mmCIF file of C-alpha atoms in Angstrom:
data_model
loop_
_atom_site.group_PDB
_atom_site.id
_atom_site.type_symbol
_atom_site.label_atom_id
_atom_site.label_comp_id
_atom_site.label_asym_id
_atom_site.label_seq_id
_atom_site.Cartn_x
_atom_site.Cartn_y
_atom_site.Cartn_z
ATOM 1 C CA UNK A 551 16.314 -151.432 -144.548
ATOM 2 C CA UNK A 552 19.510 -152.672 -146.143
ATOM 3 C CA UNK A 553 21.274 -150.323 -148.491
ATOM 4 C CA UNK A 554 21.516 -152.868 -151.313
ATOM 5 C CA UNK A 555 17.812 -152.528 -152.154
ATOM 6 C CA UNK A 556 17.614 -151.726 -155.867
ATOM 7 C CA UNK A 557 20.811 -153.582 -156.816
ATOM 8 C CA UNK A 558 20.816 -156.618 -159.056
ATOM 9 C CA UNK A 559 23.789 -158.684 -160.218
ATOM 10 C CA UNK A 560 23.296 -160.570 -163.466
ATOM 11 C CA UNK A 561 26.039 -163.100 -164.156
ATOM 12 C CA UNK A 562 26.831 -163.066 -167.858
ATOM 13 C CA UNK A 563 29.782 -165.498 -167.986
ATOM 14 C CA UNK A 564 32.824 -166.863 -166.164
ATOM 15 C CA UNK A 565 36.205 -166.281 -167.806
ATOM 16 C CA UNK A 566 39.660 -167.634 -167.118
ATOM 17 C CA UNK A 567 43.115 -167.273 -168.585
ATOM 18 C CA UNK A 568 46.502 -168.248 -167.148
ATOM 19 C CA UNK A 569 45.011 -169.419 -163.857
ATOM 20 C CA UNK A 570 43.138 -166.142 -163.379
ATOM 21 C CA UNK A 571 39.354 -165.952 -163.183
ATOM 22 C CA UNK A 572 36.818 -163.208 -163.782
ATOM 23 C CA UNK A 573 33.063 -162.950 -163.480
ATOM 24 C CA UNK A 574 31.476 -160.863 -166.176
ATOM 25 C CA UNK A 575 28.488 -159.289 -164.435
ATOM 26 C CA UNK A 576 25.982 -156.574 -165.169
ATOM 27 C CA UNK A 577 25.091 -154.474 -162.155
ATOM 28 C CA UNK A 578 21.707 -152.778 -162.147
ATOM 29 C CA UNK A 579 21.935 -149.823 -159.773
ATOM 30 C CA UNK A 580 20.575 -146.486 -160.980
ATOM 31 C CA UNK A 581 22.135 -147.422 -164.315
ATOM 32 C CA UNK A 582 23.393 -150.586 -166.006
ATOM 33 C CA UNK A 583 27.100 -151.109 -165.329
ATOM 34 C CA UNK A 584 29.283 -153.788 -166.910
ATOM 35 C CA UNK A 585 31.864 -155.196 -164.481
ATOM 36 C CA UNK A 586 34.711 -157.686 -164.630
ATOM 37 C CA UNK A 587 35.134 -159.101 -161.120
ATOM 38 C CA UNK A 588 38.366 -160.938 -160.399
ATOM 39 C CA UNK A 589 37.689 -163.985 -158.184
ATOM 40 C CA UNK A 590 39.480 -167.056 -156.849
ATOM 41 C CA UNK A 591 39.649 -170.387 -158.640
ATOM 42 C CA UNK A 592 37.664 -172.234 -155.919
ATOM 43 C CA UNK A 593 34.613 -169.990 -156.275
ATOM 44 C CA UNK A 594 34.912 -169.828 -160.064
ATOM 45 C CA UNK A 595 34.965 -173.606 -160.476
ATOM 46 C CA UNK A 596 31.983 -174.042 -158.154
ATOM 47 C CA UNK A 597 30.060 -171.396 -160.068
ATOM 48 C CA UNK A 598 30.920 -173.119 -163.338
ATOM 49 C CA UNK A 599 29.403 -176.308 -161.966
ATOM 50 C CA UNK A 600 26.268 -174.438 -160.917
ATOM 51 C CA UNK A 601 25.629 -172.446 -164.101
ATOM 52 C CA UNK A 602 25.291 -173.632 -167.684
ATOM 53 C CA UNK A 603 25.406 -170.550 -169.883
ATOM 54 C CA UNK A 604 23.212 -170.601 -172.972
ATOM 55 C CA UNK A 605 20.562 -168.404 -174.545
ATOM 56 C CA UNK A 606 17.802 -169.981 -172.493
ATOM 57 C CA UNK A 607 18.685 -169.090 -168.904
ATOM 58 C CA UNK A 608 19.637 -165.949 -167.064
ATOM 59 C CA UNK A 609 21.592 -166.054 -163.809
ATOM 60 C CA UNK A 610 21.532 -163.634 -160.901
ATOM 61 C CA UNK A 611 23.933 -163.599 -157.976
ATOM 62 C CA UNK A 612 22.334 -163.304 -154.566
ATOM 63 C CA UNK A 613 23.769 -160.903 -151.993
ATOM 64 C CA UNK A 614 23.026 -163.450 -149.269
ATOM 65 C CA UNK A 615 25.544 -166.003 -148.022
ATOM 66 C CA UNK A 616 25.979 -168.214 -144.981
ATOM 67 C CA UNK A 617 28.336 -170.601 -143.234
ATOM 68 C CA UNK A 618 27.301 -174.257 -143.684
ATOM 69 C CA UNK A 619 28.384 -175.760 -140.378
ATOM 70 C CA UNK A 620 27.643 -179.306 -141.503
ATOM 71 C CA UNK A 621 30.027 -179.051 -144.476
ATOM 72 C CA UNK A 622 32.386 -176.454 -142.984
ATOM 73 C CA UNK A 623 32.215 -174.106 -145.922
ATOM 74 C CA UNK A 624 30.810 -170.774 -147.017
ATOM 75 C CA UNK A 625 27.884 -170.880 -149.428
ATOM 76 C CA UNK A 626 26.059 -168.367 -151.550
ATOM 77 C CA UNK A 627 23.152 -168.530 -153.958
ATOM 78 C CA UNK A 628 22.562 -168.209 -157.674
ATOM 79 C CA UNK A 629 19.062 -167.711 -159.105
ATOM 80 C CA UNK A 630 18.430 -169.233 -162.542
ATOM 81 C CA UNK A 631 15.502 -167.757 -164.471
ATOM 82 C CA UNK A 632 13.718 -168.559 -167.716
ATOM 83 C CA UNK A 633 10.598 -166.576 -168.603
ATOM 84 C CA UNK A 634 8.453 -166.713 -165.434
ATOM 85 C CA UNK A 635 10.225 -169.747 -163.969
ATOM 86 C CA UNK A 636 13.106 -169.608 -161.509
ATOM 87 C CA UNK A 637 15.034 -171.838 -159.169
ATOM 88 C CA UNK A 638 17.786 -171.307 -156.627
ATOM 89 C CA UNK A 639 21.191 -172.998 -156.773
ATOM 90 C CA UNK A 640 23.574 -172.991 -153.810
ATOM 91 C CA UNK A 641 27.312 -173.149 -154.394
ATOM 92 C CA UNK A 642 30.418 -173.204 -152.145
ATOM 93 C CA UNK A 643 32.453 -170.022 -152.220
ATOM 94 C CA UNK A 644 35.443 -168.376 -150.577
ATOM 95 C CA UNK A 645 35.533 -165.797 -147.791
ATOM 96 C CA UNK A 646 37.056 -163.332 -150.292
ATOM 97 C CA UNK A 647 34.032 -163.770 -152.571
ATOM 98 C CA UNK A 648 31.683 -163.033 -149.650
ATOM 99 C CA UNK A 649 33.705 -159.973 -148.627
ATOM 100 C CA UNK A 650 33.674 -158.545 -152.155
ATOM 101 C CA UNK A 651 29.982 -159.335 -152.512
ATOM 102 C CA UNK A 652 29.397 -157.373 -149.304
ATOM 103 C CA UNK A 653 31.421 -154.482 -150.722
ATOM 104 C CA UNK A 654 29.036 -154.265 -153.688
ATOM 105 C CA UNK A 655 26.035 -154.762 -151.433
ATOM 106 C CA UNK A 656 26.849 -151.890 -149.078
ATOM 107 C CA UNK A 657 28.475 -149.463 -151.506
ATOM 108 C CA UNK A 658 26.515 -146.314 -152.263
ATOM 109 C CA UNK A 659 29.186 -145.176 -154.719
ATOM 110 C CA UNK A 660 30.182 -148.051 -156.997
ATOM 111 C CA UNK A 661 33.249 -146.167 -158.238
ATOM 112 C CA UNK A 662 34.816 -146.638 -154.799
ATOM 113 C CA UNK A 663 35.138 -150.399 -155.220
ATOM 114 C CA UNK A 664 38.655 -151.874 -155.219
ATOM 115 C CA UNK A 665 40.045 -151.353 -158.728
ATOM 116 C CA UNK A 666 42.429 -154.285 -158.342
ATOM 117 C CA UNK A 667 39.371 -156.563 -158.156
ATOM 118 C CA UNK A 668 36.668 -154.723 -160.116
ATOM 119 C CA UNK A 669 37.040 -153.258 -163.595
ATOM 120 C CA UNK A 670 34.013 -151.258 -164.678
ATOM 121 C CA UNK A 671 32.495 -147.942 -165.941
ATOM 122 C CA UNK A 672 30.740 -147.696 -169.291
ATOM 123 C CA UNK A 673 33.890 -149.098 -170.885
ATOM 124 C CA UNK A 674 34.944 -152.711 -170.786
ATOM 125 C CA UNK A 675 38.428 -154.229 -171.238
ATOM 126 C CA UNK A 676 39.458 -156.169 -174.322
ATOM 127 C CA UNK A 677 42.452 -158.423 -174.690
ATOM 128 C CA UNK A 678 43.980 -159.323 -178.045
ATOM 129 C CA UNK A 679 45.912 -162.449 -179.004
ATOM 130 C CA UNK A 680 49.153 -162.278 -180.947
ATOM 131 C CA UNK A 681 49.962 -164.593 -183.836
ATOM 132 C CA UNK A 682 51.045 -167.278 -181.358
ATOM 133 C CA UNK A 683 47.666 -167.166 -179.649
ATOM 134 C CA UNK A 684 48.970 -165.436 -176.519
ATOM 135 C CA UNK A 685 46.732 -162.878 -174.867
ATOM 136 C CA UNK A 686 48.003 -159.307 -174.927
ATOM 137 C CA UNK A 687 46.714 -155.837 -175.465
ATOM 138 C CA UNK A 688 47.343 -154.157 -178.793
ATOM 139 C CA UNK A 689 50.781 -152.686 -179.013
ATOM 140 C CA UNK A 690 52.026 -154.370 -175.837
ATOM 141 C CA UNK A 691 53.827 -157.703 -175.845
ATOM 142 C CA UNK A 692 55.008 -157.657 -172.250
ATOM 143 C CA UNK A 693 53.887 -160.222 -169.701
ATOM 144 C CA UNK A 694 52.160 -157.571 -167.620
ATOM 145 C CA UNK A 695 49.346 -156.922 -170.039
ATOM 146 C CA UNK A 696 47.861 -153.461 -170.076
ATOM 147 C CA UNK A 697 44.219 -153.001 -171.038
ATOM 148 C CA UNK A 698 42.612 -151.102 -173.858
ATOM 149 C CA UNK A 699 38.914 -150.233 -173.803
ATOM 150 C CA UNK A 700 36.023 -150.332 -176.207
ATOM 151 C CA UNK A 701 32.623 -148.774 -175.821
ATOM 152 C CA UNK A 702 29.913 -150.728 -173.989
ATOM 153 C CA UNK A 703 28.225 -153.318 -176.243
ATOM 154 C CA UNK A 704 25.200 -152.436 -178.297
ATOM 155 C CA UNK A 705 21.788 -153.024 -176.752
ATOM 156 C CA UNK A 706 19.835 -156.102 -177.831
ATOM 157 C CA UNK A 707 17.393 -153.942 -179.767
ATOM 158 C CA UNK A 708 20.267 -152.365 -181.682
ATOM 159 C CA UNK A 709 21.694 -155.798 -182.381
ATOM 160 C CA UNK A 710 18.450 -156.991 -183.936
ATOM 161 C CA UNK A 711 18.293 -153.866 -186.104
ATOM 162 C CA UNK A 712 21.844 -154.408 -187.370
ATOM 163 C CA UNK A 713 21.229 -158.087 -188.028
ATOM 164 C CA UNK A 714 18.111 -157.329 -190.062
ATOM 165 C CA UNK A 715 19.491 -154.475 -192.129
ATOM 166 C CA UNK A 716 23.284 -154.880 -192.306
ATOM 167 C CA UNK A 717 24.706 -155.791 -195.727
ATOM 168 C CA UNK A 718 27.411 -157.900 -194.124
ATOM 169 C CA UNK A 719 26.028 -161.350 -193.354
ATOM 170 C CA UNK A 720 27.316 -161.383 -189.815
ATOM 171 C CA UNK A 721 28.552 -159.259 -186.905
ATOM 172 C CA UNK A 722 30.619 -159.723 -183.824
ATOM 173 C CA UNK A 723 29.409 -158.058 -180.671
ATOM 174 C CA UNK A 724 30.098 -157.761 -177.003
ATOM 175 C CA UNK A 725 33.899 -158.084 -177.429
ATOM 176 C CA UNK A 726 35.051 -158.094 -173.838
ATOM 177 C CA UNK A 727 37.600 -159.945 -171.719
ATOM 178 C CA UNK A 728 38.940 -162.399 -174.265
ATOM 179 C CA UNK A 729 37.514 -161.179 -177.577
ATOM 180 C CA UNK A 730 34.672 -163.727 -177.515
ATOM 181 C CA UNK A 731 32.356 -164.182 -180.476
ATOM 182 C CA UNK A 732 28.775 -164.041 -179.217
ATOM 183 C CA UNK A 733 27.121 -163.915 -182.609
ATOM 184 C CA UNK A 734 28.688 -165.595 -185.620
ATOM 185 C CA UNK A 735 27.715 -165.548 -189.243
ATOM 186 C CA UNK A 736 24.610 -167.192 -190.646
ATOM 187 C CA UNK A 737 22.360 -166.344 -187.680
ATOM 188 C CA UNK A 738 19.180 -168.339 -188.061
ATOM 189 C CA UNK A 739 15.627 -167.105 -187.672
ATOM 190 C CA UNK A 740 15.304 -169.124 -184.470
ATOM 191 C CA UNK A 741 18.131 -167.128 -182.897
ATOM 192 C CA UNK A 742 16.543 -163.864 -183.957
ATOM 193 C CA UNK A 743 13.297 -164.857 -182.288
ATOM 194 C CA UNK A 744 15.177 -165.669 -179.091
ATOM 195 C CA UNK A 745 16.877 -162.260 -179.142
ATOM 196 C CA UNK A 746 13.533 -160.541 -179.584
ATOM 197 C CA UNK A 747 12.129 -162.570 -176.724
ATOM 198 C CA UNK A 748 15.034 -161.474 -174.489
ATOM 199 C CA UNK A 749 14.242 -157.857 -175.282
ATOM 200 C CA UNK A 750 10.626 -158.296 -174.207
ATOM 201 C CA UNK A 751 11.649 -160.048 -171.005
ATOM 202 C CA UNK A 752 14.131 -157.355 -170.062
ATOM 203 C CA UNK A 753 11.618 -154.583 -170.679
ATOM 204 C CA UNK A 754 9.173 -156.254 -168.288
ATOM 205 C CA UNK A 755 11.638 -156.786 -165.465
ATOM 206 C CA UNK A 756 11.332 -154.478 -162.476
ATOM 207 C CA UNK A 757 14.910 -153.848 -161.526
ATOM 208 C CA UNK A 758 14.005 -151.734 -158.494
ATOM 209 C CA UNK A 759 12.957 -154.847 -156.566
ATOM 210 C CA UNK A 760 16.620 -155.712 -156.213
ATOM 211 C CA UNK A 761 17.874 -158.649 -154.181
ATOM 212 C CA UNK A 762 14.536 -159.016 -152.385
ATOM 213 C CA UNK A 763 13.158 -160.291 -155.697
ATOM 214 C CA UNK A 764 15.947 -162.847 -155.883
ATOM 215 C CA UNK A 765 15.132 -164.119 -152.410
ATOM 216 C CA UNK A 766 11.413 -164.189 -153.210
ATOM 217 C CA UNK A 767 12.090 -166.236 -156.330
ATOM 218 C CA UNK A 768 14.332 -168.603 -154.407
ATOM 219 C CA UNK A 769 11.765 -169.138 -151.671
ATOM 220 C CA UNK A 770 9.098 -169.877 -154.269
ATOM 221 C CA UNK A 771 11.234 -172.900 -155.163
ATOM 222 C CA UNK A 772 11.826 -174.189 -151.664
ATOM 223 C CA UNK A 773 12.158 -177.924 -151.097
ATOM 224 C CA UNK A 774 8.798 -179.687 -150.984
ATOM 225 C CA UNK A 775 8.402 -179.858 -147.204
ATOM 226 C CA UNK A 776 4.924 -180.794 -145.911
ATOM 227 C CA UNK A 777 3.214 -177.966 -144.044
ATOM 228 C CA UNK A 778 -0.097 -176.934 -142.573
ATOM 229 C CA UNK A 779 -1.493 -173.406 -142.476
ATOM 230 C CA UNK A 780 -2.920 -172.062 -139.217
ATOM 231 C CA UNK A 781 -5.926 -169.726 -139.292
ATOM 232 C CA UNK A 782 -6.579 -169.284 -135.564
ATOM 233 C CA UNK A 783 -4.964 -166.477 -133.590
ATOM 234 C CA UNK A 784 -3.916 -168.950 -130.888
ATOM 235 C CA UNK A 785 -3.327 -172.639 -131.601
ATOM 236 C CA UNK A 786 -2.581 -175.515 -129.256
ATOM 237 C CA UNK A 787 -3.066 -178.343 -131.753
ATOM 238 C CA UNK A 788 -3.442 -179.248 -135.427
ATOM 239 C CA UNK A 789 -5.875 -181.638 -137.175
ATOM 240 C CA UNK A 790 -5.804 -185.371 -136.528
ATOM 241 C CA UNK A 791 -3.437 -187.306 -138.769
ATOM 242 C CA UNK A 792 -0.783 -184.580 -138.547
ATOM 243 C CA UNK A 793 1.951 -183.807 -136.061
ATOM 244 C CA UNK A 794 4.225 -180.768 -135.768
ATOM 245 C CA UNK A 795 7.742 -180.931 -134.349
ATOM 246 C CA UNK A 796 8.689 -177.522 -132.945
ATOM 247 C CA UNK A 797 12.015 -176.351 -131.558
ATOM 248 C CA UNK A 798 12.437 -173.483 -129.075
ATOM 249 C CA UNK A 799 15.226 -171.246 -127.772
ATOM 250 C CA UNK A 800 17.484 -171.190 -130.833
ATOM 251 C CA UNK A 801 19.282 -170.442 -132.937
ATOM 252 C CA UNK A 802 22.153 -172.292 -131.294
ATOM 253 C CA UNK A 803 25.020 -174.637 -132.019
ATOM 254 C CA UNK A 804 22.404 -177.391 -132.401
ATOM 255 C CA UNK A 805 20.112 -175.696 -134.945
ATOM 256 C CA UNK A 806 21.811 -176.888 -138.109
ATOM 257 C CA UNK A 807 22.089 -180.497 -137.019
ATOM 258 C CA UNK A 808 18.415 -180.580 -136.013
ATOM 259 C CA UNK A 809 17.497 -179.255 -139.438
ATOM 260 C CA UNK A 810 19.724 -181.788 -141.183
ATOM 261 C CA UNK A 811 17.913 -184.649 -139.397
ATOM 262 C CA UNK A 812 14.547 -183.246 -140.500
ATOM 263 C CA UNK A 813 15.879 -182.831 -144.026
ATOM 264 C CA UNK A 814 17.196 -186.398 -144.133
ATOM 265 C CA UNK A 815 13.731 -187.759 -143.315
ATOM 266 C CA UNK A 816 12.000 -185.194 -145.575
ATOM 267 C CA UNK A 817 9.677 -184.024 -142.794
ATOM 268 C CA UNK A 818 8.548 -180.619 -141.590
ATOM 269 C CA UNK A 819 9.782 -178.639 -138.622
ATOM 270 C CA UNK A 820 9.162 -175.232 -137.057
ATOM 271 C CA UNK A 821 11.808 -173.184 -135.237
ATOM 272 C CA UNK A 822 11.004 -170.474 -132.680
ATOM 273 C CA UNK A 823 14.024 -168.202 -132.261
ATOM 274 C CA UNK A 824 14.759 -165.629 -129.580
ATOM 275 C CA UNK A 825 15.972 -162.233 -130.755
ATOM 276 C CA UNK A 826 19.222 -162.197 -128.802
ATOM 277 C CA UNK A 827 20.241 -165.603 -130.128
ATOM 278 C CA UNK A 828 19.228 -164.517 -133.631
ATOM 279 C CA UNK A 829 21.836 -161.751 -133.443
ATOM 280 C CA UNK A 830 24.515 -164.352 -132.641
ATOM 281 C CA UNK A 831 23.612 -166.860 -135.367
ATOM 282 C CA UNK A 832 21.975 -165.047 -138.310
ATOM 283 C CA UNK A 833 23.571 -167.429 -140.830
ATOM 284 C CA UNK A 834 21.918 -170.397 -139.105
ATOM 285 C CA UNK A 835 18.545 -168.737 -139.582
ATOM 286 C CA UNK A 836 19.164 -168.035 -143.270
ATOM 287 C CA UNK A 837 20.289 -171.590 -143.884
ATOM 288 C CA UNK A 838 17.245 -173.085 -142.150
ATOM 289 C CA UNK A 839 14.982 -170.734 -144.096
ATOM 290 C CA UNK A 840 16.731 -171.554 -147.385
ATOM 291 C CA UNK A 841 15.889 -175.216 -146.828
ATOM 292 C CA UNK A 842 12.197 -174.402 -146.526
ATOM 293 C CA UNK A 843 11.609 -174.733 -142.776
ATOM 294 C CA UNK A 844 9.252 -172.432 -140.877
ATOM 295 C CA UNK A 845 10.607 -169.736 -138.595
ATOM 296 C CA UNK A 846 8.867 -167.882 -135.787
ATOM 297 C CA UNK A 847 9.684 -165.586 -132.872
ATOM 298 C CA UNK A 848 10.133 -166.675 -129.260
ATOM 299 C CA UNK A 849 10.414 -163.051 -128.025
ATOM 300 C CA UNK A 850 13.616 -161.041 -127.757
ATOM 301 C CA UNK A 851 14.837 -162.254 -124.359
ATOM 302 C CA UNK A 852 12.679 -165.269 -123.391
ATOM 303 C CA UNK A 853 10.746 -163.520 -120.648
ATOM 304 C CA UNK A 854 7.359 -164.166 -119.064
ATOM 305 C CA UNK A 855 5.253 -161.949 -121.323
ATOM 306 C CA UNK A 856 2.292 -161.810 -118.922
ATOM 307 C CA UNK A 857 4.518 -160.224 -116.272
ATOM 308 C CA UNK A 858 5.495 -157.311 -118.548
ATOM 309 C CA UNK A 859 3.876 -153.945 -119.065
ATOM 310 C CA UNK A 860 1.954 -153.328 -122.286
ATOM 311 C CA UNK A 861 4.859 -151.327 -123.687
ATOM 312 C CA UNK A 862 7.410 -154.016 -122.800
ATOM 313 C CA UNK A 863 5.233 -156.721 -124.335
ATOM 314 C CA UNK A 864 5.035 -154.844 -127.604
ATOM 315 C CA UNK A 865 8.799 -154.349 -127.636
ATOM 316 C CA UNK A 866 9.499 -158.053 -127.015
ATOM 317 C CA UNK A 867 7.005 -159.151 -129.662
ATOM 318 C CA UNK A 868 7.421 -156.661 -132.487
ATOM 319 C CA UNK A 869 11.169 -156.102 -132.146
ATOM 320 C CA UNK A 870 11.939 -159.819 -132.303
ATOM 321 C CA UNK A 871 9.781 -160.362 -135.378
ATOM 322 C CA UNK A 872 11.235 -157.346 -137.188
ATOM 323 C CA UNK A 873 14.734 -158.636 -136.464
ATOM 324 C CA UNK A 874 13.908 -162.026 -137.981
ATOM 325 C CA UNK A 875 12.366 -160.333 -141.012
ATOM 326 C CA UNK A 876 15.534 -158.314 -141.564
ATOM 327 C CA UNK A 877 17.632 -161.484 -141.399
ATOM 328 C CA UNK A 878 15.389 -163.549 -143.677
ATOM 329 C CA UNK A 879 14.089 -160.818 -145.996
ATOM 330 C CA UNK A 880 10.716 -162.501 -145.573
ATOM 331 C CA UNK A 881 7.507 -162.017 -143.626
ATOM 332 C CA UNK A 882 7.432 -163.626 -140.155
ATOM 333 C CA UNK A 883 4.018 -164.171 -138.569
ATOM 334 C CA UNK A 884 4.503 -167.015 -136.071
ATOM 335 C CA UNK A 885 5.086 -166.329 -132.378
ATOM 336 C CA UNK A 886 5.434 -168.574 -129.335
ATOM 337 C CA UNK A 887 5.153 -167.010 -125.898
ATOM 338 C CA UNK A 888 7.883 -168.252 -123.526
ATOM 339 C CA UNK A 889 6.447 -170.637 -120.923
ATOM 340 C CA UNK A 890 3.131 -170.401 -122.808
ATOM 341 C CA UNK A 891 2.356 -167.340 -120.694
ATOM 342 C CA UNK A 892 0.201 -164.532 -122.130
ATOM 343 C CA UNK A 893 -2.605 -162.168 -121.189
ATOM 344 C CA UNK A 894 -5.356 -160.225 -122.947
ATOM 345 C CA UNK A 895 -3.075 -157.400 -124.010
ATOM 346 C CA UNK A 896 -0.623 -159.784 -125.691
ATOM 347 C CA UNK A 897 -3.501 -161.535 -127.424
ATOM 348 C CA UNK A 898 -4.725 -158.142 -128.675
ATOM 349 C CA UNK A 899 -1.221 -157.334 -129.953
ATOM 350 C CA UNK A 900 -1.153 -160.640 -131.837
ATOM 351 C CA UNK A 901 -4.504 -159.794 -133.420
ATOM 352 C CA UNK A 902 -3.561 -156.234 -134.323
ATOM 353 C CA UNK A 903 -0.369 -157.319 -136.092
ATOM 354 C CA UNK A 904 -2.025 -160.337 -137.721
ATOM 355 C CA UNK A 905 0.436 -162.709 -136.103
ATOM 356 C CA UNK A 906 -0.314 -166.294 -135.057
ATOM 357 C CA UNK A 907 0.574 -167.560 -131.577
ATOM 358 C CA UNK A 908 1.559 -171.236 -131.679
ATOM 359 C CA UNK A 909 1.545 -173.053 -128.351
ATOM 360 C CA UNK A 910 1.542 -176.828 -127.798
ATOM 361 C CA UNK A 911 -0.345 -179.822 -126.424
ATOM 362 C CA UNK A 912 2.520 -182.296 -126.093
ATOM 363 C CA UNK A 913 5.459 -181.546 -123.785
ATOM 364 C CA UNK A 914 8.003 -184.357 -123.246
ATOM 365 C CA UNK A 915 9.897 -182.023 -120.861
ATOM 366 C CA UNK A 916 13.155 -182.475 -122.705
ATOM 367 C CA UNK A 917 14.485 -179.346 -120.963
ATOM 368 C CA UNK A 918 14.194 -181.177 -117.646
ATOM 369 C CA UNK A 919 15.476 -184.665 -118.398
ATOM 370 C CA UNK A 920 18.126 -183.860 -121.025
ATOM 371 C CA UNK A 921 17.921 -187.570 -121.812
ATOM 372 C CA UNK A 922 17.209 -188.869 -125.341
ATOM 373 C CA UNK A 923 15.585 -192.102 -124.107
ATOM 374 C CA UNK A 924 13.230 -190.281 -121.739
ATOM 375 C CA UNK A 925 12.267 -187.780 -124.439
ATOM 376 C CA UNK A 926 11.397 -190.556 -126.873
ATOM 377 C CA UNK A 927 9.562 -192.623 -124.246
ATOM 378 C CA UNK A 928 7.442 -189.624 -123.246
ATOM 379 C CA UNK A 929 6.343 -189.010 -126.830
ATOM 380 C CA UNK A 930 5.718 -192.701 -127.446
ATOM 381 C CA UNK A 931 3.469 -192.894 -124.368
ATOM 382 C CA UNK A 932 1.330 -189.916 -125.496
ATOM 383 C CA UNK A 933 -1.445 -189.355 -127.990
ATOM 384 C CA UNK A 934 0.538 -187.834 -130.840
ATOM 385 C CA UNK A 935 -2.036 -187.507 -133.623
ATOM 386 C CA UNK A 936 -2.949 -183.839 -134.003
ATOM 387 C CA UNK A 937 -0.232 -182.750 -131.597
ATOM 388 C CA UNK A 938 2.195 -179.857 -131.556
ATOM 389 C CA UNK A 939 5.247 -181.291 -129.812
ATOM 390 C CA UNK A 940 7.370 -178.899 -127.768
ATOM 391 C CA UNK A 941 11.119 -179.517 -128.032
ATOM 392 C CA UNK A 942 14.190 -177.408 -127.293
ATOM 393 C CA UNK A 943 17.492 -177.210 -129.106
ATOM 394 C CA UNK A 944 19.916 -179.592 -127.398
ATOM 395 C CA UNK A 945 22.120 -182.601 -128.067
ATOM 396 C CA UNK A 946 19.593 -184.860 -126.349
ATOM 397 C CA UNK A 947 16.913 -183.782 -128.811
ATOM 398 C CA UNK A 948 19.255 -184.405 -131.749
ATOM 399 C CA UNK A 949 19.914 -187.919 -130.414
ATOM 400 C CA UNK A 950 16.204 -188.653 -129.907
ATOM 401 C CA UNK A 951 14.930 -187.064 -133.118
ATOM 402 C CA UNK A 952 15.525 -189.945 -135.594
ATOM 403 C CA UNK A 953 13.626 -192.357 -133.323
ATOM 404 C CA UNK A 954 10.813 -189.859 -132.829
ATOM 405 C CA UNK A 955 10.412 -189.322 -136.573
ATOM 406 C CA UNK A 956 10.531 -193.030 -137.383
ATOM 407 C CA UNK A 957 7.938 -193.757 -134.695
ATOM 408 C CA UNK A 958 5.583 -191.066 -135.998
ATOM 409 C CA UNK A 959 6.004 -192.350 -139.545
ATOM 410 C CA UNK A 960 5.196 -195.888 -138.394
ATOM 411 C CA UNK A 961 1.880 -194.473 -137.141
ATOM 412 C CA UNK A 962 1.308 -193.076 -140.641
ATOM 413 C CA UNK A 963 1.280 -189.495 -139.345
ATOM 414 C CA UNK A 964 2.300 -186.603 -141.575
ATOM 415 C CA UNK A 965 5.034 -184.515 -139.909
ATOM 416 C CA UNK A 966 4.503 -180.926 -140.992
ATOM 417 C CA UNK A 967 5.866 -177.425 -140.713
ATOM 418 C CA UNK A 968 3.479 -174.777 -139.382
ATOM 419 C CA UNK A 969 2.736 -171.742 -141.527
#
């Protein structure tokens, strides 16, 4: 498994001064570590648009990122949580941000991170302003500000204790970066209750779940795409009134555009990926998954499974699914045998692993014609209610897809993803 399991990045705030930007983050990894992470303006501004910092929400940075081919930009994810509710927010970011995120993700010794980008330990930097309001460290008025350090801020529990029993009517805490005031005087009872609530929440969090928890929370807030759950070990069709559009042989250069068409019409779709293509386009898979579409295996190398030995069948099946699970950080149970070819041993393997083999009952032979008009005409001439339609990733399918969807919607059929 990935070596970032157990790490969590909580985004506390975004700071800037003199065209320089820092993320104030708390890294949970064996111990809690406060970090100032120097980032570029582009990523900082996009994060500012994505996060509204107040006492209500907490924000966690995901270790996952991808290249959005439709918008020609890198994207990463932020998870916003409040009590037991969470939602995922995607934001554009720079390649430098992704590289530094990967450095945190793969580092087994956090102290080895680039000190020109990350400032950390159990001490945090504090800048002071002179009488003219210019940032500087104490005792240094040069332009190249040096940094002094203060001890790590008090815990929330300690804060509450001080608030309740201190003779001074107010305190300042968590002085980091730019000497911010987090608590001012005259703290009201409502604020005290919120602080106490934060303590209870933090005590109940299981930090060892790491980034997998972030992904799980994000997936629980997927877009509302219609789907149907399959119970049978082998399925050729779905109930009347529904239709499933399925796409084989990806991921490819066409995957993202196919998904964007489905997304535009707010309909379901199921993608069956081969293992070797998955290695070439892992970001495509993550992006399709992040938009709520179903993903299944189409074997590692698109071979006739019935012609393989028992050992080779198991390798093609299990290895491809495990690869997809590593890419998505999620369980994969769907499988489609290339050419629809299988035997008793493969069926037994499907049963043993509790997978579901999804075949089809509607084949417009798009792989043969490579013609959008012929693909559409074939589907239009067939009985589509209750069908699983077999399509392959290609430009012809992209061109035919809007007409196919509109035709199915005219028939009042619900276009679903398969789960």
